[in-house]
XYZ file of C-alpha atoms in Angstrom:
601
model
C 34.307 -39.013 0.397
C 33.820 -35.954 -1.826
C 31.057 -36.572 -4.561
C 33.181 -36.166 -7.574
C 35.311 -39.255 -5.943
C 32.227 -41.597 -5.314
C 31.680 -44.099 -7.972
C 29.077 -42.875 -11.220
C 26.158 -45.525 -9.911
C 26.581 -44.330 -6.158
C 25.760 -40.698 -7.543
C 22.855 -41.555 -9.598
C 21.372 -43.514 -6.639
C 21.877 -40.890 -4.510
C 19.682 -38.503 -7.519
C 16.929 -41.580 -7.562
C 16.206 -41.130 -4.112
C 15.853 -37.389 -4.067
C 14.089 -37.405 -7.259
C 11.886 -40.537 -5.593
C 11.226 -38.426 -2.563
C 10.306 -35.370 -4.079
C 7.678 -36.922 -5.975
C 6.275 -38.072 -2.925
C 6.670 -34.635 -1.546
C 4.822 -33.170 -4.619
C 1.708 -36.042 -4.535
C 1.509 -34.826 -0.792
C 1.439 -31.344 -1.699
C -1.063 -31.597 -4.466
C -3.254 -33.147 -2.623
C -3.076 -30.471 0.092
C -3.774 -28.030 -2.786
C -6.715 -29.745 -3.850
C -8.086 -29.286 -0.254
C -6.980 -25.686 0.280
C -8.527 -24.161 -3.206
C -11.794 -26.358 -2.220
C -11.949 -23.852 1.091
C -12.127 -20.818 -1.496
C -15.354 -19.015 -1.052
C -17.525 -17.555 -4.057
C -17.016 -13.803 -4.644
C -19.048 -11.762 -6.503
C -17.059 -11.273 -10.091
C -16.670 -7.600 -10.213
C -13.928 -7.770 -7.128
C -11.502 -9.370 -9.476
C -11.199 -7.093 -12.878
C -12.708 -3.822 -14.291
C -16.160 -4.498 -16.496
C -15.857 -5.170 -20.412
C -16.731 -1.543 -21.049
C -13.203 -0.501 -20.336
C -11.684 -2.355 -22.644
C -14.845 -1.666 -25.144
C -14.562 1.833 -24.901
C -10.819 1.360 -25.350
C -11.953 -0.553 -28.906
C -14.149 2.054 -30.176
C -11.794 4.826 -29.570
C -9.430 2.909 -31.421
C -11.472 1.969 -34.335
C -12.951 5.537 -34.442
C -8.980 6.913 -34.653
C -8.856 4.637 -37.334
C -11.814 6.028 -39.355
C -10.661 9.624 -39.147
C -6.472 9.346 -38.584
C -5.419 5.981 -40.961
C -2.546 7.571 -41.628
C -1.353 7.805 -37.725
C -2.209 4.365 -37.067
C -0.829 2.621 -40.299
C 2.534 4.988 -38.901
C 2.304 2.666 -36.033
C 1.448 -0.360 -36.722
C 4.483 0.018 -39.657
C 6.976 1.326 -36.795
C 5.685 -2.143 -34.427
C 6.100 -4.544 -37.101
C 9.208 -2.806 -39.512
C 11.260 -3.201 -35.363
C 9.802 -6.696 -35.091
C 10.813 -8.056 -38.619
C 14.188 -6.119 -37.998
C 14.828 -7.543 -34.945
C 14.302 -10.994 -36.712
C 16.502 -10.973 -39.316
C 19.046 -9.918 -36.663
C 18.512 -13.189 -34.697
C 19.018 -15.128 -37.857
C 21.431 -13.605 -39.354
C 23.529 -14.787 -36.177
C 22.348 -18.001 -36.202
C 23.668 -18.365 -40.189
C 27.060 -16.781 -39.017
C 27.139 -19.719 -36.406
C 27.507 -17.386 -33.523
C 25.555 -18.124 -30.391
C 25.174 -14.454 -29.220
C 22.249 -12.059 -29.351
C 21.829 -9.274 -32.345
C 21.953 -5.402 -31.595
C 20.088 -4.984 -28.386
C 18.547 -0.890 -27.919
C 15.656 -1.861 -25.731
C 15.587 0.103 -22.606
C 17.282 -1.221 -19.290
C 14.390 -3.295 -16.936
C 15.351 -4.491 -13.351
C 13.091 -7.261 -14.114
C 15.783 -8.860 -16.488
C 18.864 -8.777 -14.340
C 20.300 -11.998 -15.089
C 22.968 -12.168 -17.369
C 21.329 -14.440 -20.044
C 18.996 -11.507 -20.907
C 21.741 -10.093 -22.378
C 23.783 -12.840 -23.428
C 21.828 -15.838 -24.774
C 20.379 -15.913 -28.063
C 16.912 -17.348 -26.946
C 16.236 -15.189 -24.004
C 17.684 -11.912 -25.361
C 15.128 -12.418 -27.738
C 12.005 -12.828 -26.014
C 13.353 -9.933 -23.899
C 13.499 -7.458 -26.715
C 10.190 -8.757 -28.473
C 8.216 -8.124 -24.823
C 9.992 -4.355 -24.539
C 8.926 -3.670 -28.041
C 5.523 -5.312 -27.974
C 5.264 -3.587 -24.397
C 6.280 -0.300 -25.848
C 3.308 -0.738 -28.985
C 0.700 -1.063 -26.425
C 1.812 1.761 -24.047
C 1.971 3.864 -27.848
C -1.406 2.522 -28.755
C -3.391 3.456 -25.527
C -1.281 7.104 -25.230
C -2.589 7.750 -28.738
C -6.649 7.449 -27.945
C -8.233 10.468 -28.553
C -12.080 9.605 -28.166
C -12.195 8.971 -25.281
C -13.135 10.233 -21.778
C -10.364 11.158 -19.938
C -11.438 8.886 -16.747
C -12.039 5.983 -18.560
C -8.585 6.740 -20.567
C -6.702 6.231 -17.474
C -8.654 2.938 -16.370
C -7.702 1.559 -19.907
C -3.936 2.943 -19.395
C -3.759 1.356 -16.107
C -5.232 -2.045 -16.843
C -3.502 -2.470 -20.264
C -0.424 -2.229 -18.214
C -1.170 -4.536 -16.017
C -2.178 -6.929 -19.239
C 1.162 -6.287 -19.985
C 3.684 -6.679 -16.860
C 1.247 -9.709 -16.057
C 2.733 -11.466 -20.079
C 6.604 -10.351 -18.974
C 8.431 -13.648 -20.085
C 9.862 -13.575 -16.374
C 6.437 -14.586 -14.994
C 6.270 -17.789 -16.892
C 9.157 -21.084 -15.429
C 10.052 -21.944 -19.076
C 11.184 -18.706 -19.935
C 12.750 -17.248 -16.505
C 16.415 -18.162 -16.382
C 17.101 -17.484 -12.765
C 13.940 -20.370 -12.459
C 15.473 -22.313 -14.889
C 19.407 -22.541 -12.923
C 17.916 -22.298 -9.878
C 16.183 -25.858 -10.556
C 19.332 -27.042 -12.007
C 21.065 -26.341 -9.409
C 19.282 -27.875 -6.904
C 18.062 -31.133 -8.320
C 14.190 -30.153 -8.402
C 14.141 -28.982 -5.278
C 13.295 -25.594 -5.482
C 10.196 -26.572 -7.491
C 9.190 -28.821 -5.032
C 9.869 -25.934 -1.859
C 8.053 -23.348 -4.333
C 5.011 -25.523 -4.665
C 5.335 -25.721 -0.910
C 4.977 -22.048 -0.641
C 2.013 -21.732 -3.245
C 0.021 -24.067 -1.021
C 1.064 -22.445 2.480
C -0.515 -19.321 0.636
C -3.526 -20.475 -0.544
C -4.011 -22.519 2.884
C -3.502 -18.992 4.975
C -5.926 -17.099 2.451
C -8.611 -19.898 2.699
C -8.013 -20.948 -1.506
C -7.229 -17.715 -2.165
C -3.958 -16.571 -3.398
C -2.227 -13.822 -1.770
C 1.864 -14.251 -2.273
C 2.994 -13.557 1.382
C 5.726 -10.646 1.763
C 7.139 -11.450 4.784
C 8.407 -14.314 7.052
C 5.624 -14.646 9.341
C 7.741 -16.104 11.877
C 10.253 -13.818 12.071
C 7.967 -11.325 14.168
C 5.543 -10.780 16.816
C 3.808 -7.958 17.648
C 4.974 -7.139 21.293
C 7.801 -8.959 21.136
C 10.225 -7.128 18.179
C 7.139 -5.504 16.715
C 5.705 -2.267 18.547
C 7.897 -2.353 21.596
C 7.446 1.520 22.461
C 6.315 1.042 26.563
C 2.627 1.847 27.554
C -0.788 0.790 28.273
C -4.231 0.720 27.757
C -6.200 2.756 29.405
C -9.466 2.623 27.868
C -11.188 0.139 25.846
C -14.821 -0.009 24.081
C -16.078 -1.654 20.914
C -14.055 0.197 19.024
C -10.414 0.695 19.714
C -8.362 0.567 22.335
C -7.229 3.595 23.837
C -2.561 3.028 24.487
C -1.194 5.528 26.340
C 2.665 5.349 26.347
C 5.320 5.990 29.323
C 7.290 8.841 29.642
C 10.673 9.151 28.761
C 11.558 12.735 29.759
C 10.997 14.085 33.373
C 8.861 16.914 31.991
C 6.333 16.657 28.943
C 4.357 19.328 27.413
C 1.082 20.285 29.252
C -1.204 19.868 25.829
C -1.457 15.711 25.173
C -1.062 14.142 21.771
C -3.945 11.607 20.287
C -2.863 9.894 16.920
C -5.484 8.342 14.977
C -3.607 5.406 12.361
C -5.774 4.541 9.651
C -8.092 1.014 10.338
C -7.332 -0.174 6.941
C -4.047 -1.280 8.597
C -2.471 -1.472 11.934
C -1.415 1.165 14.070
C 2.294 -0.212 14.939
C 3.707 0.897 11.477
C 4.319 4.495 13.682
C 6.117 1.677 15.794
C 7.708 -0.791 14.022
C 11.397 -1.175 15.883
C 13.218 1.738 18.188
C 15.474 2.941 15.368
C 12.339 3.925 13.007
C 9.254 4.117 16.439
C 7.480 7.778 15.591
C 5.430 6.913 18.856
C 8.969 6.585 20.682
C 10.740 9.572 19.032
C 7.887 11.458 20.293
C 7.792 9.919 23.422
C 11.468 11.474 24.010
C 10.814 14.719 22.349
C 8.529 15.303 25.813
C 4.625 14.721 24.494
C 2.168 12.920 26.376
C 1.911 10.139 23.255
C -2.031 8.834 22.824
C -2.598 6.136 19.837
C -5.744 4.521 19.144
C -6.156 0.718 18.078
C -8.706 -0.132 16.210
C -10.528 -3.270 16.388
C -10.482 -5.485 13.374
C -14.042 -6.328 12.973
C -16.094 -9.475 11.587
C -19.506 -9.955 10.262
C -20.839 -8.500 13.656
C -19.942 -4.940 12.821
C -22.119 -5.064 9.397
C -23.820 -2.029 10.707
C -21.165 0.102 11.888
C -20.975 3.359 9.826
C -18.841 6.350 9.882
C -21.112 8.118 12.105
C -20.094 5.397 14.968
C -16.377 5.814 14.213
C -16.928 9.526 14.863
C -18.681 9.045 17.743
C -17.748 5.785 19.436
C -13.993 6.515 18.150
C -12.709 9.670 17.429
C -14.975 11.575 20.033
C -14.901 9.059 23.028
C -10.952 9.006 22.332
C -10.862 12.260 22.574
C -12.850 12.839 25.510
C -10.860 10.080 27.007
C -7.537 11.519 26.728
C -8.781 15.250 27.965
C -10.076 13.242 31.034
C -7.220 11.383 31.655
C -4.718 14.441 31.490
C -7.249 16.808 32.889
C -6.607 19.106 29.933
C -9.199 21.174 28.103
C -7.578 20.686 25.046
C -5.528 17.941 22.779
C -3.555 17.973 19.966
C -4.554 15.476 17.086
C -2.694 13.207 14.285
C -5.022 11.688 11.482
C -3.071 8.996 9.232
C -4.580 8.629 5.335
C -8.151 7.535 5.922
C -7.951 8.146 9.833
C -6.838 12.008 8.458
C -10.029 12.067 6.296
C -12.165 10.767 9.160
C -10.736 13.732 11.810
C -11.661 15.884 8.979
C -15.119 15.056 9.219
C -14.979 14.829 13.194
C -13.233 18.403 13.315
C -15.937 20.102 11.240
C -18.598 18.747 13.691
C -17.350 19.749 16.324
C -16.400 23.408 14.697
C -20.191 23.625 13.819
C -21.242 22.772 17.409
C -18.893 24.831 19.140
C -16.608 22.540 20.965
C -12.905 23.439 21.390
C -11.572 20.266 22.575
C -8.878 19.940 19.337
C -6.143 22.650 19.673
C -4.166 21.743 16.430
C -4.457 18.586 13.979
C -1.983 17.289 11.717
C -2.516 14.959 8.674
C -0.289 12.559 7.194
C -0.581 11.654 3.384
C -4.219 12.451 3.948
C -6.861 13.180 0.844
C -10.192 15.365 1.915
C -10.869 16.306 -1.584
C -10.882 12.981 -3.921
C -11.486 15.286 -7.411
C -9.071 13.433 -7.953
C -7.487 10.418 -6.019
C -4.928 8.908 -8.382
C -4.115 5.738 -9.478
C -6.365 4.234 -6.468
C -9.283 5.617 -8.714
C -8.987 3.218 -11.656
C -10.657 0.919 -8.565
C -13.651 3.474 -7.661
C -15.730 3.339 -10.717
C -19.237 1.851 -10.570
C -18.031 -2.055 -11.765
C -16.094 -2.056 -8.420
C -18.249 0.128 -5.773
C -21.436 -2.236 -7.167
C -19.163 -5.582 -6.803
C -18.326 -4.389 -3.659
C -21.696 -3.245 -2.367
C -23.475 -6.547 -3.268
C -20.057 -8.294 -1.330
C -20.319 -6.775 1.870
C -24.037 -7.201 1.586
C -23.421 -10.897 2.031
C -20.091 -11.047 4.389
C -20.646 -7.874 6.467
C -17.249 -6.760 5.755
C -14.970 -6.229 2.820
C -12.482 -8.732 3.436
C -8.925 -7.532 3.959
C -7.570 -10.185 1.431
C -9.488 -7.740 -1.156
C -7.990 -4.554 0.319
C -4.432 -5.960 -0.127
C -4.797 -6.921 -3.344
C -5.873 -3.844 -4.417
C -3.454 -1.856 -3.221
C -0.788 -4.257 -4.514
C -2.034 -4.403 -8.010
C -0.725 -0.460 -7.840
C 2.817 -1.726 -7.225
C 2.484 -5.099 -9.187
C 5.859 -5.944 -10.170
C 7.002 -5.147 -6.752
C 4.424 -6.688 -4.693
C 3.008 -9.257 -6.623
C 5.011 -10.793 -9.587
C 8.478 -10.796 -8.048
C 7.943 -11.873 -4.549
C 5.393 -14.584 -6.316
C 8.457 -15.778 -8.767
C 10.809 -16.013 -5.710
C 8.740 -17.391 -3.769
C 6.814 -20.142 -6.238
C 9.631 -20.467 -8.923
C 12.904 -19.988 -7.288
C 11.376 -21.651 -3.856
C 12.688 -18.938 -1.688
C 11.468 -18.309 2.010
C 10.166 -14.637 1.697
C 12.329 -11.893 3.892
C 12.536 -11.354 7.671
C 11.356 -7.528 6.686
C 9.222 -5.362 9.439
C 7.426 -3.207 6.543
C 6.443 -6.067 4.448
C 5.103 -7.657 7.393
C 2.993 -4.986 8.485
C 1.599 -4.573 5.321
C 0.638 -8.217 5.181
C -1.275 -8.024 8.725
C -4.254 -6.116 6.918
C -7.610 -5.758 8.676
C -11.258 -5.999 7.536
C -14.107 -2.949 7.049
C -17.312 -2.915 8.316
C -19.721 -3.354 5.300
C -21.739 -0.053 6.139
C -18.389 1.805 6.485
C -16.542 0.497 3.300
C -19.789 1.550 0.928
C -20.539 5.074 2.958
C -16.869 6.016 2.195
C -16.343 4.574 -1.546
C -20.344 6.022 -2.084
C -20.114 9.185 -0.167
C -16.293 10.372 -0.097
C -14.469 8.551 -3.148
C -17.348 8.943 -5.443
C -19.401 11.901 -4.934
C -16.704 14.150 -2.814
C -18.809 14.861 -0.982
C -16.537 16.026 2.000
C -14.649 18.590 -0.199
C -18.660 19.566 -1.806
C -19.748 20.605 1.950
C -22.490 18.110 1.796
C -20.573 15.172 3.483
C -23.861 14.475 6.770
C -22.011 13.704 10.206
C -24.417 12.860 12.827
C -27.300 14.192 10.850
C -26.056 17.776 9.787
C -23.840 18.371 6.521
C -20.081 19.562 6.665
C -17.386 20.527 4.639
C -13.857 21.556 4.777
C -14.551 25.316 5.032
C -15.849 24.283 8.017
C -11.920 23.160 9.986
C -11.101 26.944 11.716
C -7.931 25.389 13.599
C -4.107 25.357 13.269
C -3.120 22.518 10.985
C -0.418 21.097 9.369
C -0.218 18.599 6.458
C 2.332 15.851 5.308
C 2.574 14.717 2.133
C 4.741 12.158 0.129
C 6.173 13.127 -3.221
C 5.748 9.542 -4.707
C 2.168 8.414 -2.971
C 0.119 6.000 -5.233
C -2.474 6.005 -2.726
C -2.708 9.792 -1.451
C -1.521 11.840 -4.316
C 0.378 14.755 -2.722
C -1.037 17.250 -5.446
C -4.374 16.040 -4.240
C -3.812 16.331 -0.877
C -2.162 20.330 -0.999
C -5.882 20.997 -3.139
C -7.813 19.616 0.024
C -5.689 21.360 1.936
C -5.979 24.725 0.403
C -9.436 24.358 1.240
C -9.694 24.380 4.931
C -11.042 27.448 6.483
C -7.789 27.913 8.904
C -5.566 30.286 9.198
C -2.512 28.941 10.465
C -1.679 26.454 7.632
C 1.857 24.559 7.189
C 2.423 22.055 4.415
C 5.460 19.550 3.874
C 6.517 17.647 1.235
C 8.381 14.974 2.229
C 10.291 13.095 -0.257
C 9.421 8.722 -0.738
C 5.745 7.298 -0.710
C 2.877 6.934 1.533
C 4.489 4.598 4.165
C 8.376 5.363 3.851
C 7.886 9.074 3.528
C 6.387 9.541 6.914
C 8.512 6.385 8.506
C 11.364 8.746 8.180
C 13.232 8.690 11.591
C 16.287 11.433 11.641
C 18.561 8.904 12.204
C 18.596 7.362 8.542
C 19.098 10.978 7.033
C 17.912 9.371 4.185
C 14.448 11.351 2.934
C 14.321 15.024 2.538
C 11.462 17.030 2.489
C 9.840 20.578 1.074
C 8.700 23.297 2.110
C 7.140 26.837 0.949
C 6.778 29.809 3.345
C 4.781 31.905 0.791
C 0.625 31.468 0.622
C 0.818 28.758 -2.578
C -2.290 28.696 -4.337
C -1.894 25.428 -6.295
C 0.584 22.245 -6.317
C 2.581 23.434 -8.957
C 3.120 27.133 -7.000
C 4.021 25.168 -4.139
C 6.853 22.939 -5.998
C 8.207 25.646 -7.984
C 9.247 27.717 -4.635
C 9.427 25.692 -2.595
C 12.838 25.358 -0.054
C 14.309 21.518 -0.208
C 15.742 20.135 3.051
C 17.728 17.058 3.992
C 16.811 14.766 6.545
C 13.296 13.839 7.915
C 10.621 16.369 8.185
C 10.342 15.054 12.039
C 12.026 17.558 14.156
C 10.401 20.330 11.597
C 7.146 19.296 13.151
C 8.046 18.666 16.605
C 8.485 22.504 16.726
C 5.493 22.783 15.007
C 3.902 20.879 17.605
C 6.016 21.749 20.688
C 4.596 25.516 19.906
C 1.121 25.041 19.863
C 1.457 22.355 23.018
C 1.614 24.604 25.906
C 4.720 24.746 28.894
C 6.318 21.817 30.568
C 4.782 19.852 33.321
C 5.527 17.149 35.089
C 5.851 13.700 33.580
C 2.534 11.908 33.596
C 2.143 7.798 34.197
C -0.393 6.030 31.770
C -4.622 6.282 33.101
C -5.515 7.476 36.545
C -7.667 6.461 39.035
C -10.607 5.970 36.530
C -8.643 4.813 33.771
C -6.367 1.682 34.754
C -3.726 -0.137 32.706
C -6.509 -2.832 31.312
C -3.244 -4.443 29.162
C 0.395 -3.156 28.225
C 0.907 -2.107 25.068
C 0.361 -3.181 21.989
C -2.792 -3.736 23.756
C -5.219 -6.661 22.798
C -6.778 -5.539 19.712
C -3.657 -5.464 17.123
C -3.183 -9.145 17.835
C -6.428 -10.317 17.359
C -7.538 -12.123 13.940
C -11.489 -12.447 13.634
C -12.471 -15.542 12.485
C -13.540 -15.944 9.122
């Protein structure tokens, strides 16, 4: 029998008992959230917002343009309030006329107000255009500071606007209309399924709140994840050395070792087949070497970047040349992992060893002058917080490192997955990207502070000064062939930043793309998709700008531009060549052992 044919009381009974059970569902679930935010450990205060002085310094600059400009800031407080008090009379002058439809509506389009009613609805069209204009006084009020640093200008710039998407009316139940039908619509229940998901989260994140990204069980690594074929064929505290099958009969004589960065996991260079840089190398006929890093607990406190150098990039290294019986490798640094070869390619210029014949960095920075929107995080309220942290854990905590990086892309990595998930009571996407970037990893406390301290801070690496294993180097001091790859819309390696590092390397042979997208999809930017372009300028630029403005745009991925790169400066074909040898045997297939492990906390 259809519901509109049963009789009225057999359809309110049938609302009792799902109202009845999901109250039962909710005391259940409260409970459990009692438990999980009693798990959440003490943190030192400075990890979680920027020191008063921002916002103090933000004060006096305002009060001191006060003092010497009334006239400019009377002009804008006028403008904010004449638009508010407009925008009032509007609403009521509809509501007198009897007509239940929004006034004149010139704020700017958002993609956070989608739904209809934003548009349409008296109530909600209205708190809509009050946010945009109250949004747009701020954003006018912080632009206009003129006594101030210009460091601390962008730290108030940034954090105001986080102040501000953090108020949108679409973060709040009562005033979200998709929340609003959504609950409607099903009874309660998606309140009761979003509370579900707010307590999974704070459960996985030990009572803290990360909003997960991804449907955790739509993947495994090894399984649909990083399926490129290989092994491991070396293993020490470390990493984990993979070494991946050949695809062609012949491969080129000079091997390939790619370092991913150890703030995340390597198998974003091998996500699936379609978008697998490992693979598409693999069948471009290179001898394809990736290092896993371990993701270390308390018991690395110690571990600096000296013993990356050493224990990783050097032993992996060493490893691969005695593996392949080659002289020589070719070498890949990702973002950090770039920075580190950097530093591992000037020590060994300085002491005479050959062993790298050409490197290659993707969306790598080597001279942090200036390091973008990321630097709003590296002032001294941060580094200190951070500092005392790891002094107590003996890492920095990857739940820390996510969060920062997704306060950079807020509304799309915090608010709207979190309103989706916790409002609308959504199961989060079966997406490969999202779940990578959820499956962070921790940092060695000695590490984390030697590279906010010594790189972020006091550039040290672009100053000359940066010590590896006791003697100074700088960039001057990288002689070989390189090539760079940068993204045109990184918020964590600014591509103007990176071509100024680059400039600075004492090589010769120097080749610099641009590839269109940010720092993950840029470089995950298989030919097949022909959907990223990418730049590049065959005249000597001297600065970002001189690069851009002659620069030649081409479609498609900047992939098979490098392979030649690479292909020339890898030597002639040889025969195919199995993972290890007789010293080095397949210890695990790949993915290896590391990626999967989770230390305990």
């Amino acid at each position: 029998m259809a519901t509109e044919d049963q009789p009225p009381g057999s359809v309110r009974d049938a609302q009792f008992e799902r109202l009845n059970a999901n109250l039962v569902r909710i005391d259940e679930l409260s409970k459990r959230l009692t438990a999980a935010l009693s798990k959440r450990k003490i943190s030192d205060p400075s990890l979680h917002g920027p020191s008063g002085d921002v916002f103090l310094k933000a004060m006096t600059a305002y009060m001191t343009e006060m003092m010497q400009n009334p006239a400019k800031i009377l002009e804008h407080q006028i403008n904010f309030w004449g638009k508010s008090l407009k925008h009032y009379v509007e609403a009521q002058q509809q509501l007198v006329k009897g007509e239940l439809k929004p006034p004149p509506d010139a704020t700017p389009r958002d993609r956070r107000f989608s739904n209809p009613l934003w548009q349409t609805h008296p109530f909600f069209n209205y708190l809509k255009q009050q946010y945009l204009m109250n949004a747009e006084a701020v954003h006018q009020a912080v632009e206009g500071l003129q006594n101030i640093d210009p460091a601390d200008k962008k730290r108030v710039e940034y954090f105001s606007r986080q102040i501000v998407d953090l108020f949108s009316p679409t973060n709040f139940f009562g005033t979200n209309p998709d929340a609003l039908e959504r609950a409607i619509a099903t009874d309660g229940e998606s309140l009761v399924q979003g509370l579900e998901n707010l307590v999974r989260d704070i459960e996985a994140n030990n009572g803290d709140l990360l909003v997960t990204l991804a449907d955790r069980d739509a993947f495994q690594v090894g399984h649909n994840l990083a399926t490129t074929e290989g092994a491991v064929v070396y293993r020490n505290r470390m990493f984990e050395l993979i070494q991946y099958r050949p695809t062609t009969e012949t491969v080129h004589e000079t091997p390939l070792l790619i370092f991913p960065p150890w703030i995340n996991k390597f198998y974003i260079l091998d996500l699936k087949p379609q978008n697998s840089l490992l693979k598409w190398l693999v069948d471009q006929g290179f001898t394809v070497f990736v290092v896993s890093w371990v993701n270390p607990d308390s018991h690395y406190a110690g571990i600096g970047m000296d013993d990356y150098i050493r224990e990783g990039y050097m032993r992996a290294i060493a490893e691969v040349r005695s593996i392949t019986k080659q002289k020589q490798i070719n070498a890949v640094g990702y973002c950090i992992a770039g920075t580190t070869l950097t530093l591992t390619l000037a020590h060994l210029e300085k002491a005479g060893d050959p062993s790298v014949r050409s490197a290659t960095f993707f969306t790598t920075l080597t001279d942090f002058a200036d390091p973008g929107e990321v630097g709003v995080f590296l002032n001294d309220d941060f580094v200190d917080g951070i500092e005392r942290q790891v002094a107590v854990d003996g890492i920095l905590d990857r739940t820390f490192m996510s969060r920062t990086f997704s306060y950079l892309r807020s509304n799309d990595l915090i608010y709207q997955p979190a309103i989706k998930s916790y409002m609308m009571g959504e199961a989060p996407p079966a997406f490969d990207l999202l779940y990578w970037n959820g499956d962070g990893t921790n940092l060695p406390a000695q590490m984390a502070v030697e590279y906010l301290r010594g790189l972020c801070q006091q550039n040290k690496l672009a100053g000359g000064t940066f010590p590896v294993l006791g003697s100074p180097v700088g960039l001057k001091d990288v002689k070989l062939p390189i090539c760079a790859i940068a993204c045109e819309t990184d918020h964590i390696a600014p591509w103007k930043s990176s071509f100024n590092g680059f400039r600075q390397f004492g090589s010769r042979d120097k080749t610099f793309i641009l590839s269109e997208s940010g720092h993950v999809a840029g470089i995950v930017n298989p030919p097949s998709r022909n959907k990223y372009g990418h730049y590049v300028n065959p005249a000597d630029a001297a600065t970002p700008d001189e690069f851009r403005a002659g620069a030649e745009f081409h479609t498609g991925s900047w992939w098979p531009r490098w392979g030649e790169w690479l292909a020339a400066r890898s030597g002639e074909r040889i025969k195919a060549r199995q993972p290890g040898d007789s010293k080095h045997p397949e210890l695990a297939p790949a993915p290896g052992t590391y990626v999967v492990v989770t230390p305990a906390a």
